[in-house]
XYZ file of C-alpha atoms in Angstrom:
484
model
C 122.934 71.197 129.334
C 125.204 73.832 127.841
C 123.911 77.361 128.321
C 124.896 80.739 126.920
C 124.668 83.926 128.980
C 122.480 86.700 127.647
C 124.205 89.932 126.737
C 124.450 92.182 129.779
C 123.095 95.062 127.697
C 119.827 93.180 127.332
C 119.579 92.543 131.053
C 120.359 95.984 132.435
C 117.174 97.672 131.214
C 116.332 99.560 134.375
C 115.359 103.170 134.962
C 116.863 105.513 132.408
C 119.808 107.684 133.384
C 118.689 110.658 131.273
C 118.041 113.632 133.551
C 114.945 115.118 131.901
C 111.441 113.680 131.656
C 108.231 115.427 130.663
C 107.276 115.713 134.358
C 103.786 114.360 133.742
C 101.887 111.606 135.559
C 100.026 109.140 133.345
C 97.549 107.207 135.437
C 97.236 103.425 134.988
C 94.318 102.591 132.718
C 92.703 99.260 131.852
C 95.590 97.299 133.356
C 98.375 99.226 131.599
C 100.815 101.946 132.616
C 102.602 104.685 130.710
C 105.783 106.383 131.880
C 108.031 108.888 130.155
C 111.571 107.485 130.086
C 113.133 110.677 128.730
C 112.389 113.620 126.467
C 114.535 115.849 124.237
C 112.455 118.619 122.665
C 111.435 122.279 122.492
C 109.092 122.169 125.472
C 111.249 120.477 128.114
C 114.903 120.849 126.985
C 114.770 123.824 124.634
C 118.367 125.064 124.863
C 119.975 121.628 124.548
C 117.636 120.610 121.750
C 118.217 123.796 119.747
C 121.969 123.306 120.104
C 121.792 119.793 118.641
C 122.242 118.817 115.008
C 118.896 117.013 114.939
C 117.095 120.321 115.517
C 116.884 120.796 111.766
C 114.164 120.921 109.142
C 116.305 118.408 107.254
C 115.989 115.823 110.045
C 112.802 114.173 108.852
C 112.645 110.635 110.280
C 113.959 108.374 113.044
C 113.845 104.667 113.859
C 114.864 102.298 116.668
C 116.232 98.853 117.360
C 116.486 97.240 120.804
C 119.399 99.476 121.839
C 119.456 102.777 119.963
C 117.544 105.531 118.194
C 118.792 106.438 114.716
C 117.966 109.988 113.597
C 118.819 110.958 110.042
C 120.011 114.499 109.299
C 120.265 115.460 105.634
C 122.820 117.964 104.410
C 121.725 121.572 103.960
C 121.728 123.260 100.572
C 125.063 124.865 99.767
C 127.185 122.750 102.093
C 127.952 119.840 99.799
C 130.203 119.198 96.844
C 130.121 122.123 94.359
C 127.669 124.004 96.578
C 125.040 121.251 96.505
C 123.407 119.438 99.365
C 125.729 118.189 102.079
C 126.370 114.711 103.417
C 123.593 112.810 105.174
C 124.538 111.776 108.725
C 122.905 109.392 111.202
C 122.878 110.600 114.810
C 122.648 107.717 117.270
C 121.112 108.009 120.750
C 120.793 105.394 123.477
C 117.195 104.186 123.443
C 116.798 103.863 127.206
C 118.857 106.796 128.461
C 118.702 109.370 125.684
C 122.474 109.773 125.807
C 124.126 110.742 122.538
C 126.210 107.819 121.243
C 127.825 108.836 117.953
C 127.494 110.237 114.447
C 127.644 107.986 111.383
C 128.196 109.893 108.095
C 126.775 108.038 105.088
C 128.922 107.119 102.093
C 128.150 105.532 98.737
C 130.953 103.950 96.710
C 133.472 105.631 98.975
C 132.090 109.167 98.517
C 129.844 111.274 100.721
C 126.183 110.410 100.209
C 124.575 113.738 99.299
C 121.511 115.181 97.615
C 118.226 116.846 98.402
C 116.760 114.777 101.254
C 119.009 111.920 100.159
C 117.950 109.959 103.244
C 114.413 111.170 103.806
C 113.347 107.789 105.248
C 115.351 105.774 107.755
C 114.034 102.458 109.052
C 114.600 98.751 109.686
C 113.332 95.807 107.681
C 111.962 92.726 109.481
C 115.440 91.175 109.772
C 117.259 94.068 111.396
C 118.776 95.668 108.291
C 118.964 99.444 108.684
C 117.999 101.243 105.453
C 117.577 104.722 104.009
C 115.625 105.952 101.003
C 115.588 109.396 99.366
C 112.848 111.861 98.606
C 112.021 111.425 94.908
C 110.328 114.187 92.874
C 108.985 111.749 90.228
C 107.200 114.384 88.198
C 106.662 112.233 85.089
C 107.116 108.639 86.264
C 110.194 108.047 84.120
C 112.648 107.548 86.953
C 113.162 105.115 89.812
C 113.374 104.897 93.592
C 116.517 103.687 95.350
C 116.733 102.058 98.766
C 120.060 101.394 100.497
C 121.121 99.114 103.353
C 123.311 100.935 105.883
C 126.352 99.541 107.658
C 125.611 100.848 111.164
C 129.292 101.040 112.071
C 130.839 102.623 108.971
C 127.877 104.344 107.296
C 128.656 102.647 103.977
C 125.574 102.153 101.795
C 124.785 99.101 99.684
C 122.111 99.330 97.013
C 119.219 97.048 97.962
C 116.954 98.033 95.094
C 116.503 100.434 92.189
C 112.769 100.313 91.505
C 111.273 101.748 88.318
C 108.131 103.862 88.570
C 107.116 102.519 85.135
C 105.160 105.663 84.291
C 103.405 106.126 87.616
C 103.981 109.720 88.694
C 103.661 111.572 91.971
C 106.250 112.682 94.513
C 107.470 110.050 96.985
C 108.591 111.328 100.375
C 108.605 108.273 102.653
C 108.630 104.499 102.223
C 107.832 101.466 104.371
C 109.526 98.064 104.186
C 108.598 94.608 105.492
C 110.524 91.359 104.925
C 114.224 90.999 104.080
C 115.859 93.673 101.922
C 118.678 91.259 101.089
C 116.255 88.558 99.901
C 118.191 85.943 101.864
C 115.618 85.062 104.536
C 112.320 85.960 102.898
C 110.693 88.057 100.219
C 110.554 91.805 100.767
C 107.845 94.365 100.087
C 108.282 98.119 99.800
C 105.410 100.607 99.572
C 105.019 104.368 99.217
C 102.137 106.768 98.670
C 102.406 109.518 96.064
C 102.270 112.903 97.711
C 100.264 114.741 95.068
C 97.595 113.862 92.560
C 98.966 112.399 89.377
C 99.216 115.086 86.742
C 98.553 112.607 83.971
C 95.610 110.699 85.461
C 94.062 113.089 87.977
C 94.370 110.493 90.759
C 96.757 109.672 93.585
C 98.922 106.579 93.343
C 100.195 104.057 95.850
C 103.411 102.272 94.819
C 104.304 98.661 95.654
C 107.428 96.727 94.683
C 108.437 93.240 95.760
C 111.701 91.286 95.952
C 111.462 87.471 95.823
C 113.381 85.366 98.312
C 116.770 84.645 96.786
C 116.637 87.774 94.621
C 119.109 90.633 94.501
C 119.009 94.397 93.927
C 118.056 93.851 90.276
C 115.179 91.473 91.076
C 112.559 93.933 92.290
C 109.266 93.780 90.414
C 105.843 95.382 90.462
C 103.704 94.197 93.344
C 100.206 94.737 91.997
C 98.593 91.986 89.910
C 98.305 94.412 86.994
C 102.035 94.067 86.465
C 102.502 97.712 87.416
C 104.040 99.107 90.604
C 101.280 101.704 91.070
C 97.564 101.689 91.828
C 95.115 104.585 91.645
C 93.324 105.390 94.904
C 89.842 106.840 94.440
C 88.417 107.010 97.977
C 89.733 108.922 100.959
C 88.876 110.056 104.451
C 87.600 112.732 104.816
C 85.355 111.813 101.870
C 85.600 115.314 100.408
C 89.281 114.835 99.535
C 90.419 113.856 96.055
C 94.106 113.152 96.800
C 96.500 112.685 99.675
C 98.205 116.071 99.443
C 101.834 116.501 100.486
C 104.356 114.419 102.416
C 102.389 111.174 102.549
C 103.344 108.139 104.573
C 102.538 104.466 104.069
C 102.414 101.877 106.861
C 102.298 98.201 105.874
C 100.099 96.091 108.175
C 102.653 93.613 109.434
C 100.145 91.333 111.170
C 98.630 90.529 107.763
C 101.869 90.322 105.754
C 102.517 86.946 104.110
C 105.944 85.944 102.711
C 104.156 84.091 99.911
C 101.702 86.733 98.712
C 103.166 89.837 100.338
C 101.216 92.864 101.492
C 97.523 92.406 102.271
C 96.669 95.792 103.803
C 98.304 99.151 104.357
C 97.597 102.571 105.827
C 98.044 105.722 103.758
C 98.121 109.143 105.375
C 98.702 112.582 103.912
C 98.392 116.311 104.383
C 94.779 116.316 103.168
C 93.697 112.986 104.654
C 93.787 110.987 107.886
C 95.291 107.508 108.302
C 93.070 105.180 106.278
C 93.315 101.400 105.892
C 93.310 100.033 102.324
C 93.490 96.645 100.673
C 95.851 96.032 97.779
C 92.923 96.357 95.369
C 92.635 100.005 96.435
C 89.459 99.491 98.449
C 89.002 101.436 101.659
C 88.698 98.986 104.566
C 88.605 101.236 107.635
C 89.120 104.852 108.652
C 88.600 107.386 111.412
C 85.022 107.703 110.158
C 84.168 104.682 112.309
C 85.647 105.855 115.618
C 83.407 106.220 118.632
C 82.708 109.063 120.994
C 85.724 110.363 122.856
C 88.282 109.443 120.182
C 90.150 112.513 118.948
C 90.439 112.665 115.177
C 93.866 113.868 114.034
C 94.200 117.466 112.932
C 94.549 118.073 109.218
C 98.142 118.055 108.045
C 99.668 115.542 110.427
C 100.319 111.874 109.695
C 101.763 108.930 111.554
C 100.284 105.685 112.925
C 101.778 102.605 114.587
C 100.321 99.208 115.577
C 101.737 97.207 118.495
C 100.778 94.429 120.929
C 101.559 94.018 124.648
C 100.491 90.728 126.195
C 97.177 89.911 124.551
C 96.186 93.549 124.008
C 96.530 95.388 120.687
C 97.267 99.124 120.483
C 97.204 101.858 117.878
C 99.344 104.939 118.540
C 98.703 107.861 116.204
C 99.709 111.475 115.671
C 97.162 113.938 117.065
C 98.362 117.167 115.465
C 101.254 119.402 114.530
C 101.871 123.034 115.411
C 98.956 125.235 114.370
C 98.738 126.904 117.786
C 96.288 124.452 119.309
C 98.463 121.384 118.733
C 101.961 120.516 119.867
C 103.144 117.330 118.151
C 101.473 114.825 120.474
C 100.721 111.123 120.042
C 97.609 109.341 121.331
C 97.906 105.807 122.731
C 94.735 103.724 122.273
C 93.750 100.126 122.837
C 91.983 98.295 119.999
C 90.435 94.878 119.391
C 91.967 91.810 117.723
C 91.362 93.311 114.264
C 92.919 96.696 115.103
C 89.554 98.206 114.127
C 89.207 101.989 114.346
C 85.724 101.534 115.810
C 87.245 99.749 118.828
C 89.704 102.524 119.715
C 89.781 103.524 123.381
C 92.141 106.422 124.188
C 94.417 105.855 127.175
C 96.983 108.676 127.136
C 98.137 111.659 125.064
C 101.931 112.003 125.129
C 103.633 114.214 125.972
C 100.706 115.703 127.887
C 102.204 119.143 127.222
C 103.594 118.339 123.761
C 106.964 118.279 122.028
C 106.691 121.743 120.475
C 104.734 124.060 118.202
C 107.413 125.188 115.746
C 106.710 124.701 112.039
C 109.157 122.441 110.251
C 108.417 124.326 107.005
C 106.025 121.738 105.630
C 107.243 118.225 106.440
C 104.380 116.355 107.998
C 105.382 112.868 109.057
C 105.314 112.014 112.757
C 107.529 108.980 113.366
C 105.979 106.609 115.901
C 107.466 103.172 116.481
C 108.115 100.738 119.322
C 110.328 97.888 120.514
C 109.713 95.097 123.010
C 111.380 95.121 126.429
C 112.254 91.909 128.281
C 109.402 90.324 130.202
C 109.793 90.893 133.931
C 110.176 88.153 136.545
C 106.388 87.993 137.011
C 105.632 87.573 133.325
C 104.528 91.166 132.672
C 105.306 92.603 129.226
C 106.286 96.102 128.103
C 107.316 98.098 125.051
C 109.207 101.347 124.570
C 107.486 103.786 122.222
C 109.362 106.480 120.300
C 107.564 109.665 119.273
C 109.718 111.790 116.941
C 108.674 114.992 115.188
C 110.968 116.910 112.872
C 112.186 120.238 114.277
C 110.296 119.759 117.545
C 111.921 116.823 119.303
C 111.526 113.263 120.482
C 110.410 111.335 123.543
C 110.473 107.713 124.681
C 107.683 106.142 126.729
C 107.403 102.781 128.449
C 103.932 101.261 128.005
C 103.542 98.150 130.134
C 101.209 95.724 131.767
C 100.407 97.067 135.227
C 102.925 95.750 137.751
C 105.786 95.566 135.238
C 109.065 95.921 137.128
C 112.025 97.001 134.941
C 114.368 96.359 137.880
C 113.237 92.768 138.345
C 114.016 91.065 135.077
C 116.035 88.318 136.768
C 119.802 88.181 137.223
C 122.311 86.790 134.751
C 122.161 83.396 136.421
C 118.427 83.116 135.778
C 118.488 84.638 132.301
C 120.414 82.056 130.363
C 119.704 80.899 126.852
C 119.561 77.162 126.299
C 121.508 75.765 123.383
C 118.347 74.226 121.922
C 117.499 74.554 118.249
C 114.258 75.647 116.579
C 113.491 74.378 113.074
C 110.581 74.288 110.618
C 109.292 71.233 108.759
C 106.285 72.063 106.616
C 103.818 73.809 108.912
C 105.364 72.336 112.064
C 107.708 74.386 114.256
C 109.956 72.019 116.214
C 112.256 72.464 119.213
C 115.186 70.053 119.525
C 114.392 69.353 123.195
C 111.176 69.197 125.188
C 110.089 72.728 126.033
C 108.076 73.811 129.042
C 106.309 76.281 126.742
C 106.448 77.177 123.062
C 104.882 80.511 122.063
C 104.483 81.693 118.468
C 104.109 85.394 117.628
C 103.401 87.061 114.285
C 105.406 90.075 113.140
C 102.988 92.471 114.863
C 103.788 90.833 118.202
C 100.468 89.010 118.526
C 100.591 85.568 120.113
C 99.032 83.153 117.606
C 99.842 79.777 119.211
C 101.008 78.322 122.517
C 101.679 74.769 123.709
C 103.235 73.264 126.831
C 105.543 70.336 127.626
C 106.146 69.321 124.037
C 108.677 69.613 121.227
C 106.528 71.054 118.426
C 103.631 73.320 117.536
C 101.639 73.776 114.329
C 101.878 77.204 112.692
C 98.448 78.738 111.963
C 99.402 79.694 108.391
C 102.358 80.474 106.174
C 104.306 83.523 107.242
C 107.112 84.991 109.312
C 106.975 84.217 113.053
C 108.962 84.792 116.213
C 109.128 81.614 118.294
C 109.834 81.751 122.030
C 110.503 78.425 123.715
C 111.479 77.762 127.342
C 113.814 74.778 127.677
C 115.121 73.744 131.095
C 113.920 77.082 132.453
C 115.810 79.128 129.857
C 114.418 81.081 126.876
C 115.213 80.300 123.254
C 114.058 82.824 120.648
C 114.236 82.553 116.871
C 112.621 84.040 113.771
C 111.270 81.408 111.410
C 109.447 81.334 108.083
C 106.675 78.829 107.454
C 106.193 78.335 103.723
């Protein structure tokens, strides 16, 4: 059988070469380990961090793929064309070593991409398209929100959507995207939470737009069944709050996302509130009100939450606090049950144990937490790298793994070959062109939802986007598929 060698960059994922770690020991807990791969921040590498361009109050967000970290730095006031805001620039770092890779200045229609927080959000959609979106004041709801796909090599921006607020007001700082921003592979959903109470209605709004599969930048429409892109939220946690406050974030629950009907649930988090799970009817589903003894509730003012799965275990990683003197931009790693329920949270580690820093970033309050899967080791143990990034304080990468995971024993090139088998979808059946030793099906949150052995097909549990991993003739075949 013809076989294709895996990229060497995917195989050589051993101990990081970066010289500085947080120096802490995180004891194995409940069958999992946590290890700092590297850190670049105010606590551990102060001089180098302060000398870097990402040590800026205009460097609000960061994201990762399987190779790099992408940190966006917006231009400062007075440095751009005619004294305006300067050009937004992506600073790229190696995910596993922390080494600086390059700068990628952003351009739109051949000119420098500038403006106040012109790239306040940087992220990836479900199909690997890097995107940016600006801060939008949206005082009266008469404008629109733009999102752009980024060419990672040249920095050239392509408009993916220009979404009308249709009268829904409230400042938008950060957005979240799931699906395909190009519309080619699946529908796409984009959500944002308004940062302040609506002046016209006395409520806070959540925005939702959707792009149908096959659509283009002009095809975005309102997501809510009212025909409007905004929905009033009337319940919060803590219960005494009446709006989200400033610099809100939205996190779409990927494990429940459906390419037919779109978003089912999302988290909203703001300056006044803690991460709270909502349904698309605006109902509160879950919150930190349900957590048990020993779970630290986040300090007021911080926001940031991430769901992930390693093996059969689900995790929630959330921001603990900011920089009020008793907090230092830490993230808490917890295990949770199959439903990601707050009530099932069990804290494992707080990272970094001594924090990233305690320096105010002048009011920005998002804490970027995200993760990416590492290759399974030779014994079948799984791992993920987790990025914790906080504006003006620094960033750190941790490896969270099943106990016994060996990053130096992933198998050599000879053993890690990819079979030239094909994976297709016919109705609700996922088929492999040759008999597979195993076929595993994962949802977009990384949860295994089906597994079969010594066969050529498996039934998908429902419509949706899946990652299929098949082993044919001892070699892995991986493909994203959509079951409609």
